Short mmCIF file of C-alpha atoms in Angstrom, two decimals:
data_model
loop_
_atom_site.label_atom_id
_atom_site.label_comp_id
_atom_site.label_asym_id
_atom_site.label_seq_id
_atom_site.Cartn_x
_atom_site.Cartn_y
_atom_site.Cartn_z
CA UNK A 16 35.75 23.43 -23.37
CA UNK A 17 34.56 23.38 -19.77
CA UNK A 18 35.63 20.55 -17.54
CA UNK A 19 33.23 17.78 -16.71
CA UNK A 20 32.12 17.90 -13.13
CA UNK A 21 31.37 15.14 -10.71
CA UNK A 22 28.90 15.63 -7.84
CA UNK A 23 26.14 13.87 -5.90
CA UNK A 24 22.57 13.96 -7.22
CA UNK A 25 21.58 15.10 -3.73
CA UNK A 26 23.90 16.48 -1.05
CA UNK A 27 24.25 15.12 2.42
CA UNK A 28 23.32 11.46 1.88
CA UNK A 29 26.85 10.09 1.45
CA UNK A 30 30.47 11.26 1.41
CA UNK A 31 32.01 11.21 -2.04
CA UNK A 32 35.32 13.01 -2.05
CA UNK A 33 37.25 10.76 0.32
CA UNK A 34 39.35 7.76 -0.61
CA UNK A 35 36.88 5.69 1.36
CA UNK A 36 33.28 6.89 1.38
CA UNK A 37 30.27 6.23 3.61
CA UNK A 38 26.54 6.65 3.77
CA UNK A 39 25.69 9.51 6.14
CA UNK A 40 23.11 8.30 8.64
CA UNK A 41 21.74 9.44 11.93
CA UNK A 42 22.16 8.12 15.44
CA UNK A 43 20.31 9.16 18.55
CA UNK A 44 22.80 9.38 21.39
CA UNK A 45 20.03 8.89 23.91
CA UNK A 46 18.10 5.81 22.67
CA UNK A 47 20.75 4.42 20.30
CA UNK A 48 18.48 4.33 17.26
CA UNK A 49 20.11 4.50 13.84
CA UNK A 50 18.46 5.73 10.64
CA UNK A 51 19.23 6.48 7.01
CA UNK A 52 19.15 9.11 5.81
CA UNK A 53 19.81 11.35 8.79
CA UNK A 54 16.60 13.29 8.05
CA UNK A 55 14.51 10.18 8.84
CA UNK A 56 15.13 11.02 12.51
CA UNK A 57 13.83 7.83 14.12
CA UNK A 58 13.73 7.29 17.89
CA UNK A 59 12.51 4.60 20.24
CA UNK A 60 9.21 5.20 22.05
CA UNK A 61 9.94 7.06 25.27
CA UNK A 62 13.11 8.72 24.03
CA UNK A 63 13.06 12.43 24.87
CA UNK A 64 15.67 13.38 22.27
CA UNK A 65 14.19 14.87 19.09
CA UNK A 66 17.31 15.09 16.92
CA UNK A 67 19.92 12.61 15.74
CA UNK A 68 23.63 13.11 15.30
CA UNK A 69 25.33 12.58 11.97
CA UNK A 70 27.21 9.28 11.72
CA UNK A 71 29.12 7.59 8.94
CA UNK A 72 27.53 4.16 8.48
CA UNK A 73 29.48 0.91 8.04
CA UNK A 74 30.51 0.21 4.46
CA UNK A 75 29.92 -3.51 4.37
CA UNK A 76 26.84 -5.53 5.09
CA UNK A 77 24.83 -8.59 4.19
CA UNK A 78 22.42 -8.71 1.27
CA UNK A 79 19.13 -9.64 2.95
CA UNK A 80 16.93 -9.30 -0.12
CA UNK A 81 16.80 -7.75 -3.54
CA UNK A 82 14.62 -7.27 -6.57
CA UNK A 83 15.39 -6.78 -10.25
CA UNK A 84 13.35 -4.04 -11.90
CA UNK A 85 12.59 -4.79 -15.53
CA UNK A 86 10.93 -1.52 -16.50
CA UNK A 87 12.41 1.98 -16.44
CA UNK A 88 11.06 3.82 -13.41
CA UNK A 89 9.29 7.17 -13.90
CA UNK A 90 10.86 10.58 -13.29
CA UNK A 91 12.55 11.83 -11.18
CA UNK A 92 14.75 8.74 -11.73
CA UNK A 93 17.01 8.97 -14.74
CA UNK A 94 17.76 5.56 -16.22
CA UNK A 95 20.73 4.79 -18.45
CA UNK A 96 19.87 4.79 -22.15
CA UNK A 97 19.32 2.08 -23.32
CA UNK A 98 17.59 0.82 -20.18
CA UNK A 99 18.80 -2.47 -18.75
CA UNK A 100 17.05 -4.31 -15.92
CA UNK A 101 18.83 -3.49 -12.68
CA UNK A 102 18.83 -4.72 -9.12
CA UNK A 103 18.07 -2.92 -5.88
CA UNK A 104 19.03 -4.57 -2.62
CA UNK A 105 18.27 -4.43 1.08
CA UNK A 106 21.57 -4.56 3.00
CA UNK A 107 21.80 -5.18 6.75
CA UNK A 108 24.56 -3.28 8.46
CA UNK A 109 26.33 -3.95 11.78
CA UNK A 110 24.49 -0.95 13.24
CA UNK A 111 21.28 -3.01 13.28
CA UNK A 112 19.57 -1.25 10.41
CA UNK A 113 19.07 -2.35 6.82
CA UNK A 114 19.39 0.15 4.00
CA UNK A 115 18.34 0.17 0.37
CA UNK A 116 20.80 0.63 -2.49
CA UNK A 117 21.19 -0.06 -6.18
CA UNK A 118 23.30 -3.21 -6.70
CA UNK A 119 26.11 -3.12 -9.22
CA UNK A 120 29.15 -5.13 -10.14
CA UNK A 121 27.34 -8.32 -10.91
CA UNK A 122 24.73 -9.54 -13.35
CA UNK A 123 21.35 -9.31 -11.61
CA UNK A 124 20.70 -13.01 -12.34
CA UNK A 125 23.87 -13.93 -10.44
CA UNK A 126 22.83 -12.28 -7.20
CA UNK A 127 22.10 -14.32 -4.08
CA UNK A 128 20.89 -13.28 -0.68
CA UNK A 129 23.35 -13.72 2.15
CA UNK A 130 26.38 -12.44 0.24
CA UNK A 131 28.57 -9.68 1.62
CA UNK A 132 28.36 -6.36 -0.21
CA UNK A 133 30.30 -3.14 0.01
CA UNK A 134 29.35 0.50 -0.53
CA UNK A 135 30.32 2.19 -3.75
CA UNK A 136 29.82 5.82 -4.78
CA UNK A 137 29.16 5.68 -8.49
CA UNK A 138 27.58 7.42 -11.44
CA UNK A 139 23.78 7.47 -11.42
CA UNK A 140 23.57 9.29 -14.73
CA UNK A 141 25.27 11.90 -16.91
CA UNK A 142 23.59 15.26 -17.35
CA UNK A 143 23.40 17.32 -20.58
CA UNK A 144 26.79 18.91 -19.87
CA UNK A 145 28.37 15.49 -19.49
CA UNK A 146 28.77 15.86 -15.71
CA UNK A 147 28.81 12.63 -13.74
CA UNK A 148 25.95 12.77 -11.23
CA UNK A 149 26.58 10.41 -8.34
CA UNK A 150 24.55 8.07 -6.19
CA UNK A 151 25.36 5.26 -3.78
CA UNK A 152 25.36 1.57 -4.69
CA UNK A 153 26.48 -1.74 -3.20
CA UNK A 154 28.60 -4.36 -4.91
CA UNK A 155 29.42 -7.94 -3.98
CA UNK A 156 32.93 -8.42 -2.60
CA UNK B 20 -20.45 5.38 21.81
CA UNK B 21 -23.77 4.31 20.30
CA UNK B 22 -24.29 1.69 17.59
CA UNK B 23 -23.87 2.70 13.97
CA UNK B 24 -25.16 0.98 10.84
CA UNK B 25 -24.59 1.33 7.11
CA UNK B 26 -27.90 2.09 5.41
CA UNK B 27 -26.76 2.62 1.82
CA UNK B 28 -23.81 2.02 -0.47
CA UNK B 29 -22.96 2.98 -4.03
CA UNK B 30 -20.01 2.56 -6.36
CA UNK B 31 -18.80 4.14 -9.57
CA UNK B 32 -17.29 1.35 -11.69
CA UNK B 33 -13.51 0.83 -11.43
CA UNK B 34 -11.60 1.52 -14.64
CA UNK B 35 -9.98 4.36 -16.54
CA UNK B 36 -12.19 7.38 -17.23
CA UNK B 37 -10.13 10.09 -18.91
CA UNK B 38 -13.25 12.12 -19.67
CA UNK B 39 -14.50 12.15 -16.09
CA UNK B 40 -13.20 14.24 -13.21
CA UNK B 41 -12.85 12.96 -9.68
CA UNK B 42 -15.96 15.01 -8.90
CA UNK B 43 -17.95 13.36 -11.71
CA UNK B 44 -17.16 9.89 -10.37
CA UNK B 45 -17.70 10.86 -6.74
CA UNK B 46 -21.09 12.40 -7.42
CA UNK B 47 -22.25 9.30 -9.32
CA UNK B 48 -21.33 7.10 -6.37
CA UNK B 49 -22.97 9.51 -3.90
CA UNK B 50 -26.24 9.46 -5.86
CA UNK B 51 -26.23 5.66 -6.03
CA UNK B 52 -25.74 5.45 -2.25
CA UNK B 53 -28.45 8.00 -1.58
CA UNK B 54 -30.90 6.05 -3.76
CA UNK B 55 -29.84 2.82 -2.05
CA UNK B 56 -30.65 4.39 1.31
CA UNK B 57 -34.01 5.72 0.03
CA UNK B 58 -33.07 9.21 1.11
CA UNK B 59 -32.20 12.56 -0.42
CA UNK B 60 -29.10 14.72 -0.42
CA UNK B 61 -30.76 17.15 1.99
CA UNK B 62 -30.94 14.31 4.57
CA UNK B 63 -27.14 14.09 4.67
CA UNK B 64 -26.04 15.81 7.87
CA UNK B 65 -22.26 15.44 7.57
CA UNK B 66 -19.61 14.12 5.22
CA UNK B 67 -16.16 12.62 5.42
CA UNK B 68 -14.26 12.30 2.17
CA UNK B 69 -10.91 10.98 1.13
CA UNK B 70 -8.92 13.80 -0.39
CA UNK B 71 -7.72 13.48 -3.95
CA UNK B 72 -3.94 13.72 -3.79
CA UNK B 73 -3.09 14.00 -7.50
CA UNK B 74 -4.82 17.31 -8.14
CA UNK B 75 -4.52 20.68 -6.49
CA UNK B 76 -6.66 22.72 -4.13
CA UNK B 77 -10.02 21.30 -5.21
CA UNK B 78 -8.73 17.77 -4.68
CA UNK B 79 -7.46 18.53 -1.19
CA UNK B 80 -11.02 19.45 -0.19
CA UNK B 81 -12.69 16.75 -2.28
CA UNK B 82 -15.71 16.71 0.03
CA UNK B 83 -16.43 20.37 -0.58
CA UNK B 84 -15.97 19.87 -4.32
CA UNK B 85 -18.67 17.18 -4.27
CA UNK B 86 -20.98 19.30 -2.11
CA UNK B 87 -20.81 22.08 -4.71
CA UNK B 88 -22.41 19.73 -7.26
CA UNK B 89 -24.87 18.08 -4.87
CA UNK B 90 -25.94 21.52 -3.62
CA UNK B 91 -24.20 23.25 -0.74
CA UNK B 92 -25.98 22.76 2.58
CA UNK B 93 -23.34 24.01 5.01
CA UNK B 94 -22.81 20.61 6.63
CA UNK B 95 -19.57 19.67 8.41
CA UNK B 96 -17.13 18.13 5.91
CA UNK B 97 -13.86 16.45 6.91
CA UNK B 98 -11.24 15.52 4.32
CA UNK B 99 -8.96 12.63 5.24
CA UNK B 100 -5.75 11.25 3.79
CA UNK B 101 -3.90 8.11 4.91
CA UNK B 102 -2.36 6.94 1.64
CA UNK B 103 -3.91 3.65 0.48
CA UNK B 104 -5.66 3.30 3.83
CA UNK B 105 -7.58 6.54 3.17
CA UNK B 106 -11.05 5.18 2.39
CA UNK B 107 -11.13 2.84 5.39
CA UNK B 108 -9.88 5.72 7.55
CA UNK B 109 -12.74 7.81 6.10
CA UNK B 110 -15.15 5.14 7.31
CA UNK B 111 -13.66 5.25 10.81
CA UNK B 112 -14.00 9.02 11.02
CA UNK B 113 -17.57 8.88 9.71
CA UNK B 114 -18.29 6.15 12.26
CA UNK B 115 -17.01 8.41 15.05
CA UNK B 116 -19.16 11.33 13.86
CA UNK B 117 -22.28 9.19 14.30
CA UNK B 118 -21.22 6.99 17.23
CA UNK B 119 -20.35 10.06 19.28
CA UNK B 120 -23.86 11.38 18.85
CA UNK B 121 -22.73 14.51 17.06
CA UNK B 122 -24.72 13.59 13.95
CA UNK B 123 -27.27 10.91 13.07
CA UNK B 124 -26.23 10.54 9.44
CA UNK B 125 -22.79 10.76 7.82
CA UNK B 126 -21.73 10.19 4.22
CA UNK B 127 -18.37 8.42 3.76
CA UNK B 128 -16.73 8.96 0.35
CA UNK B 129 -13.65 7.46 -1.27
CA UNK B 130 -12.60 8.51 -4.75
CA UNK B 131 -9.50 8.39 -6.91
CA UNK B 132 -8.15 8.99 -10.36
CA UNK B 133 -4.80 7.22 -10.41
CA UNK B 134 -1.95 8.27 -12.70
CA UNK B 135 -0.98 5.75 -15.38
CA UNK B 136 1.65 3.09 -14.71
CA UNK B 137 3.88 3.31 -11.66
CA UNK B 138 3.11 5.95 -9.07
CA UNK B 139 5.81 8.52 -8.67
CA UNK B 140 6.72 10.94 -5.95
CA UNK B 141 3.68 12.58 -4.33
CA UNK B 142 5.10 15.89 -3.29
CA UNK B 143 7.56 18.45 -4.54
CA UNK B 144 11.27 17.51 -4.75
CA UNK B 145 12.54 17.61 -1.17
CA UNK B 146 15.82 16.06 -0.07
CA UNK B 147 14.40 15.36 3.41
CA UNK B 148 11.44 13.39 1.99
CA UNK B 149 12.48 9.73 1.84
CA UNK B 150 9.62 9.06 -0.56
CA UNK B 151 11.20 11.53 -3.00
CA UNK B 152 14.67 10.06 -2.38
CA UNK B 153 13.67 6.48 -3.14
CA UNK B 154 12.51 7.66 -6.59
CA UNK B 155 15.33 10.12 -7.33
CA UNK B 156 18.23 8.03 -6.03
CA UNK B 157 17.05 4.44 -6.58
CA UNK B 158 14.06 4.47 -8.91
CA UNK B 159 12.48 2.02 -6.48
CA UNK B 160 8.82 1.42 -7.38
CA UNK B 161 6.12 0.19 -4.99
CA UNK B 162 6.15 -3.33 -6.48
CA UNK B 163 9.93 -3.26 -6.00
CA UNK B 164 9.46 -2.95 -2.23
CA UNK B 165 6.87 -5.76 -2.24
CA UNK B 166 9.16 -7.93 -4.34
CA UNK B 167 11.90 -7.67 -1.71
CA UNK B 168 9.49 -8.70 1.07
CA UNK B 169 8.25 -11.50 -1.18
CA UNK B 170 11.78 -12.82 -1.72
CA UNK B 171 12.35 -12.79 2.06
CA UNK B 172 9.16 -14.79 2.50
CA UNK B 173 10.13 -17.30 -0.18
CA UNK B 174 13.43 -17.93 1.56
CA UNK B 175 11.92 -18.13 5.02
CA UNK B 176 8.87 -20.32 4.31
CA UNK B 177 9.53 -21.91 0.93
CA UNK B 178 6.81 -19.94 -0.87
CA UNK B 179 7.13 -20.69 -4.58
CA UNK B 180 6.29 -18.84 -7.77
CA UNK B 181 3.42 -21.27 -8.14
CA UNK B 182 1.92 -20.12 -4.83
CA UNK B 183 2.10 -16.54 -6.07
CA UNK B 184 0.35 -17.59 -9.27
CA UNK B 185 -2.33 -19.49 -7.33
CA UNK B 186 -3.25 -16.34 -5.39
CA UNK B 187 -3.99 -14.53 -8.65
CA UNK B 188 -5.95 -17.48 -10.01
CA UNK B 189 -8.04 -17.60 -6.81
CA UNK B 190 -9.01 -13.92 -7.08
CA UNK B 191 -9.79 -14.26 -10.77
CA UNK B 192 -12.20 -17.13 -10.10
CA UNK B 193 -14.16 -14.86 -7.76
CA UNK B 194 -14.02 -11.96 -10.22
CA UNK B 195 -15.58 -14.19 -12.89
CA UNK B 196 -18.70 -14.32 -10.70
CA UNK B 197 -18.79 -10.54 -10.14
CA UNK B 198 -20.50 -8.55 -12.91
CA UNK B 199 -18.90 -5.36 -11.54
CA UNK B 200 -15.31 -6.64 -11.58
CA UNK B 201 -13.16 -4.97 -14.22
CA UNK B 202 -11.31 -8.14 -15.29
CA UNK B 203 -13.50 -11.24 -15.21
CA UNK B 204 -11.24 -13.69 -17.01
CA UNK B 205 -10.21 -16.76 -15.05
CA UNK B 206 -6.43 -17.02 -15.21
CA UNK B 207 -4.48 -20.27 -15.26
CA UNK B 208 -1.31 -20.68 -13.22
CA UNK B 209 0.63 -20.97 -16.50
CA UNK B 210 -0.65 -17.64 -17.78
CA UNK B 211 0.43 -15.95 -14.58
CA UNK B 212 3.84 -17.64 -14.61
CA UNK B 213 4.38 -16.66 -18.24
CA UNK B 214 3.47 -13.02 -17.70
CA UNK B 215 6.37 -10.55 -17.94
CA UNK B 216 8.60 -10.17 -14.89
CA UNK B 217 8.13 -6.68 -13.45
CA UNK B 218 10.08 -6.64 -10.17
CA UNK B 219 11.63 -10.07 -9.63
CA UNK B 220 10.06 -12.26 -8.25
CA UNK B 221 6.74 -10.49 -8.95
CA UNK B 222 5.34 -10.90 -12.45
CA UNK B 223 2.75 -8.66 -14.12
CA UNK B 224 -0.28 -10.71 -13.15
CA UNK B 225 0.91 -11.00 -9.57
CA UNK B 226 0.62 -7.22 -9.12
CA UNK B 227 -2.63 -5.27 -9.17
CA UNK B 228 -3.08 -2.47 -11.66
CA UNK B 229 -4.04 1.08 -10.68
CA UNK B 230 -7.42 2.40 -11.68
CA UNK B 231 -9.96 5.18 -11.11
CA UNK B 232 -13.06 4.67 -9.00
CA UNK B 233 -15.37 6.04 -6.33
CA UNK B 234 -17.28 4.29 -3.55
CA UNK B 235 -19.65 5.63 -0.91
CA UNK B 236 -21.29 4.37 2.27
CA UNK B 237 -23.98 6.16 4.27
CA UNK B 238 -23.79 5.70 8.02
CA UNK B 239 -26.71 6.16 10.38
CA UNK B 240 -27.33 5.66 14.06
CA UNK B 241 -28.61 2.10 14.50
CA UNK B 242 -31.80 3.26 16.20
CA UNK B 243 -32.84 5.37 13.19
CA UNK B 244 -31.54 3.03 10.48
CA UNK B 245 -34.79 1.12 9.99
CA UNK B 246 -36.37 4.28 8.64
CA UNK B 247 -34.13 3.94 5.56
CA UNK B 248 -33.49 0.26 5.04
CA UNK B 249 -34.86 -3.11 6.07
CA UNK B 250 -31.30 -4.47 6.20
CA UNK B 251 -29.04 -2.10 8.15
CA UNK B 252 -25.52 -3.53 8.39
CA UNK B 253 -23.94 -2.97 11.79
CA UNK B 254 -20.42 -1.60 12.18
CA UNK B 255 -19.05 -3.97 14.81
CA UNK B 256 -15.50 -2.67 14.95
CA UNK B 257 -13.12 -0.22 13.30
CA UNK B 258 -9.37 -0.11 13.70
CA UNK B 259 -6.67 2.30 12.66
CA UNK B 260 -2.98 1.47 13.02
CA UNK B 261 0.43 3.01 12.63
CA UNK B 262 3.83 1.31 12.73
CA UNK B 263 5.53 -0.08 15.80
CA UNK B 264 9.19 0.69 16.40
CA UNK B 265 11.22 -2.38 15.50
CA UNK B 266 9.03 -3.47 12.57
CA UNK B 267 11.48 -5.10 10.12
CA UNK B 268 9.28 -4.39 7.07
CA UNK B 269 11.17 -2.28 4.56
CA UNK B 270 8.39 0.26 4.59
CA UNK B 271 7.12 1.72 1.30
CA UNK B 272 8.64 5.17 1.00
CA UNK B 273 11.50 4.66 3.48
CA UNK B 274 15.19 3.95 2.84
CA UNK B 275 16.08 2.06 6.00
CA UNK B 276 14.48 -0.27 8.52
CA UNK B 277 15.40 -2.08 11.73
CA UNK B 278 17.12 -5.29 10.63
CA UNK B 279 15.94 -7.77 13.23
CA UNK B 280 13.19 -6.00 15.03
CA UNK B 281 10.96 -7.49 17.68
CA UNK B 282 7.77 -6.01 16.28
CA UNK B 283 5.67 -7.91 13.75
CA UNK B 284 6.04 -7.47 10.01
CA UNK B 285 3.43 -4.98 8.73
CA UNK B 286 2.96 -3.83 12.31
CA UNK B 287 0.58 -1.00 11.31
CA UNK B 288 -1.72 -3.66 9.85
CA UNK B 289 -1.43 -5.99 12.83
CA UNK B 290 -2.38 -3.01 15.02
CA UNK B 291 -5.43 -1.98 12.99
CA UNK B 292 -6.74 -5.55 12.73
CA UNK B 293 -6.32 -6.14 16.46
CA UNK B 294 -8.08 -2.89 17.30
CA UNK B 295 -11.05 -3.80 15.08
CA UNK B 296 -11.26 -7.29 16.62
CA UNK B 297 -11.15 -5.83 20.16
CA UNK B 298 -13.93 -3.37 19.41
CA UNK B 299 -16.06 -6.10 17.85
CA UNK B 300 -15.24 -8.49 20.71
CA UNK B 301 -14.42 -11.26 18.24
CA UNK B 302 -11.35 -13.00 16.88
CA UNK B 303 -10.20 -13.99 13.37
CA UNK B 304 -11.96 -17.36 13.73
CA UNK B 305 -15.33 -15.54 13.82
CA UNK B 306 -14.88 -13.84 10.44
CA UNK B 307 -16.83 -15.43 7.58
CA UNK B 308 -15.06 -13.68 4.68
CA UNK B 309 -12.46 -10.97 4.15
CA UNK B 310 -11.56 -8.30 1.62
CA UNK B 311 -7.84 -7.93 2.27
CA UNK B 312 -5.44 -5.54 0.49
CA UNK B 313 -4.32 -7.83 -2.36
CA UNK B 314 -1.99 -5.31 -4.02
CA UNK B 315 0.20 -8.30 -4.96
CA UNK B 316 0.29 -12.06 -4.47
CA UNK B 317 2.73 -11.47 -1.60
CA UNK B 318 0.10 -9.36 0.19
CA UNK B 319 -2.54 -12.06 -0.29
CA UNK B 320 -0.38 -14.59 1.57
CA UNK B 321 1.14 -12.25 4.15
CA UNK B 322 -2.17 -10.69 5.20
CA UNK B 323 -3.73 -14.06 6.03
CA UNK B 324 -1.04 -14.27 8.71
CA UNK B 325 -0.88 -10.60 9.70
CA UNK B 326 -4.62 -10.45 10.36
CA UNK B 327 -4.37 -13.74 12.26
CA UNK B 328 -6.33 -16.17 10.08
CA UNK B 329 -3.45 -18.65 10.23
CA UNK B 330 -0.03 -19.01 11.84
CA UNK B 331 3.12 -17.56 10.25
CA UNK B 332 4.19 -19.74 7.34
CA UNK B 333 0.81 -21.42 6.88
CA UNK B 334 -0.83 -19.08 4.36
CA UNK B 335 0.33 -21.20 1.41
CA UNK B 336 -1.38 -24.26 2.89
CA UNK B 337 -4.64 -22.33 3.35
CA UNK B 338 -4.49 -21.31 -0.30
CA UNK B 339 -3.58 -24.79 -1.57
CA UNK B 340 -6.33 -26.41 0.50
CA UNK B 341 -8.93 -24.17 -1.15
CA UNK B 342 -9.87 -22.55 2.16
CA UNK B 343 -9.79 -19.07 0.63
CA UNK B 344 -12.25 -19.85 -2.16
CA UNK B 345 -16.00 -19.34 -2.10
CA UNK B 346 -17.37 -22.43 -0.36
CA UNK B 347 -14.17 -22.70 1.68
CA UNK B 348 -13.52 -21.88 5.32
CA UNK B 349 -12.65 -18.20 4.69
CA UNK B 350 -13.46 -16.77 1.25
CA UNK B 351 -10.82 -14.13 0.47
CA UNK B 352 -11.75 -11.20 -1.78
CA UNK B 353 -15.09 -12.59 -3.00
CA UNK B 354 -15.31 -9.44 -5.14
CA UNK B 355 -12.14 -10.49 -6.99
CA UNK B 356 -10.09 -7.94 -5.07
CA UNK B 357 -7.78 -5.20 -6.29
CA UNK B 358 -6.19 -7.97 -8.34
CA UNK B 359 -9.27 -8.04 -10.59
CA UNK B 360 -10.40 -4.43 -10.58
CA UNK B 361 -7.24 -2.47 -10.01
CA UNK B 362 -6.53 -0.32 -7.01
CA UNK B 363 -8.01 3.17 -6.86
CA UNK B 364 -5.79 4.23 -4.00
CA UNK B 365 -7.96 6.56 -1.94
CA UNK B 366 -11.21 4.78 -2.81
CA UNK B 367 -10.28 1.14 -2.31
CA UNK B 368 -11.35 0.68 1.30
CA UNK B 369 -14.89 1.84 0.58
CA UNK B 370 -15.16 -0.48 -2.43
CA UNK B 371 -14.32 -3.26 0.04
CA UNK B 372 -17.06 -1.96 2.37
CA UNK B 373 -19.58 -1.98 -0.50
CA UNK B 374 -18.74 -5.65 -1.11
CA UNK B 375 -19.09 -6.45 2.58
CA UNK B 376 -22.52 -4.80 2.68
CA UNK B 377 -23.80 -6.60 -0.43
CA UNK B 378 -22.57 -9.93 0.93
CA UNK B 379 -24.09 -9.38 4.38
CA UNK B 380 -27.42 -8.34 2.85
CA UNK B 381 -27.45 -11.49 0.69
CA UNK B 382 -27.24 -9.40 -2.50
CA UNK B 383 -24.00 -10.80 -3.89
CA UNK B 384 -25.55 -13.01 -6.57
CA UNK B 385 -23.33 -15.79 -7.91
CA UNK B 386 -20.46 -14.85 -5.60
CA UNK B 387 -22.59 -14.93 -2.43
CA UNK B 388 -20.75 -16.20 0.65
CA UNK B 389 -23.10 -18.72 2.27
CA UNK B 390 -24.36 -17.72 5.73
CA UNK B 391 -22.39 -14.47 5.62
CA UNK B 392 -22.79 -12.93 9.05
CA UNK B 393 -19.42 -11.29 9.78
CA UNK B 394 -17.25 -9.62 7.13
CA UNK B 395 -13.90 -7.88 7.47
CA UNK B 396 -12.12 -5.40 5.22
CA UNK B 397 -8.64 -3.96 5.55
CA UNK B 398 -6.37 -1.63 3.60
CA UNK B 399 -2.81 -0.55 4.19
CA UNK B 400 -0.93 2.46 2.92
CA UNK B 401 2.67 3.46 2.48
CA UNK B 402 4.71 5.03 5.23
CA UNK B 403 2.88 3.12 7.94
CA UNK B 404 -0.92 3.32 7.65
CA UNK B 405 -3.62 0.72 7.98
CA UNK B 406 -7.30 0.67 8.76
CA UNK B 407 -9.72 -2.22 9.21
CA UNK B 408 -13.46 -2.59 9.62
CA UNK B 409 -15.70 -5.45 10.76
CA UNK B 410 -19.36 -5.45 9.72
CA UNK B 411 -22.16 -7.74 10.92
CA UNK B 412 -25.45 -8.66 9.30
#
C-alpha cells in the first residue's frame, strides 16, 4: 500500500514544510510595494523596477471583512463532500496589504470583523489516492 | 474630434437561448439597428464588436463572424474585450473611429452567451493567473467579492439588509413598466429578505443573474446623421478607466489589495465617470437619469457615490427618499437594470445605451423619464476596467 502524500495544490504560494509557515508574497525593494502572490508583481506609479523579491508575509492579521458562501463553487475548486457553507475572509497584514483566505476554526456564524487571525496551512481536499492536497487558511486566535 | 451621434439601436432580448449561437443573436440585433437607422448593411463602413470570450477562435473575432452572415464587405473590424466593461468600451472605440474622421458610420456591437450559474476561470489553468488562483485555491465567486465589500460598507455606514432589499425592489418597479425586461414582477422587501443567502450578506434577489443577449448601436457623424433619423442622439462624453494604485477595493480576480489606500474605492469607475463628465463639460448634477452597473444591491448603492451623485455614505438616503425612482430626482436603471434582465457580460453596456437612446428620443413608453435630456450609462469589469458614456437629446 503506497503512502499517502501531502503537498500544496499549487507550488510557490506558501511554505508548508516548516514548523511555522508563511504566505509567499512579493516586495519591490525600490518602491516598497507588497503583493500576494508574488506573481501579481505590483509597483507604484513611477517605480522603474519591474520585478519583486520573494518575501514571507506576516502570519497574523486583522479580519477586515468576510463572506459565507452557501453554494459549492464550480470547478476548479474541489469542495468537501458533503458541502458545508464556508467563510472566506479579507485579512489586513502589517505589511499594508490585505489578502484573501478561507477561514477555518470557527463556525461561520460566529465570525466577526476586527478579530485577529493567524495563517494555517491545511487540507483543501483529498485526491483519489487519498493524498492531502493543501491550501492556506486563516483561523481566529 | 468632430461630433458623433447615434442614429439607430437594436437589441436581441435578454434571456437564455440554448438553440441560438452568439452569431444568431448578434445578427438579429444588427438587423434591428440597421432598420432603426433606415439604412442597409452595405452602408456600414466600419464595425467594432465585443469579442465572445466563452468560445474559441470564431468568438475572439466576433465582428468577423457577424460580417460573414451579413455579407462580407471588407470593412475595418475591431474586436474589443474589457471584461464586463466590454460593450461600453466598444462604444468608445466606435466613437473614436467616427470622431477622428476616419469613417462616417460605425456599427458598435455587444453580444454574449453566458455560462450557467457562477462564472468560472476564463483561461487555462495557470498558477500565475490570480483569477485562476481565486477559483482553485479559494472557490471565491464574483458575488463573494461583492459580499465582502458590502459587509465593509454596512459596518462603515450602517447600511442594512433592508437597504439592500430596497435597491432590488426599486429596480423591479421600473422593470414592471418595461415590456422588454426579462423579469417584470414587482418584488416586496420581504420576498428579497426571504430569498436564499448566496454569499452572506448578499441574498439571491440582491444579485443579478447572468443571461445571453446582444445589443447594437450605429454611430454616425453628427453632420450626416439627419439623413438617417429625425432624432439623432449626441454622444456628449465617453470615458474609460483603469485602477489607481492604492485603491482599497478587493478587486475581482485578485488575491490581495492595499489595505488603507489613498485612492477611491472602485477607482477605475471613478476615473471613467470623471473622464466622461470632463468630455461632456457637465457634472453629476446635470444628469437626468442613469443606467449604472447594478450587478448587486451593493453596486446600486456604491455607484451612486462613485459616480458622484451623492456624498459617501448618503446613497441609502437617496434610495429611501425615492430619489432614484421614476419621477424622482435621478431615476436609476429605468430599464430595470441587470437586476431585472440579467447581465450578459460583454453586451451589457450597449443594452444600457439602447435604453438611453429610447429615453432621450421619448420612446420609453410607461417608463419614460420626464424631460430626459442627459442620460449616463456605466459598466465595470473585473481586474480593473470601467467605461462610461453620456448621451444628450
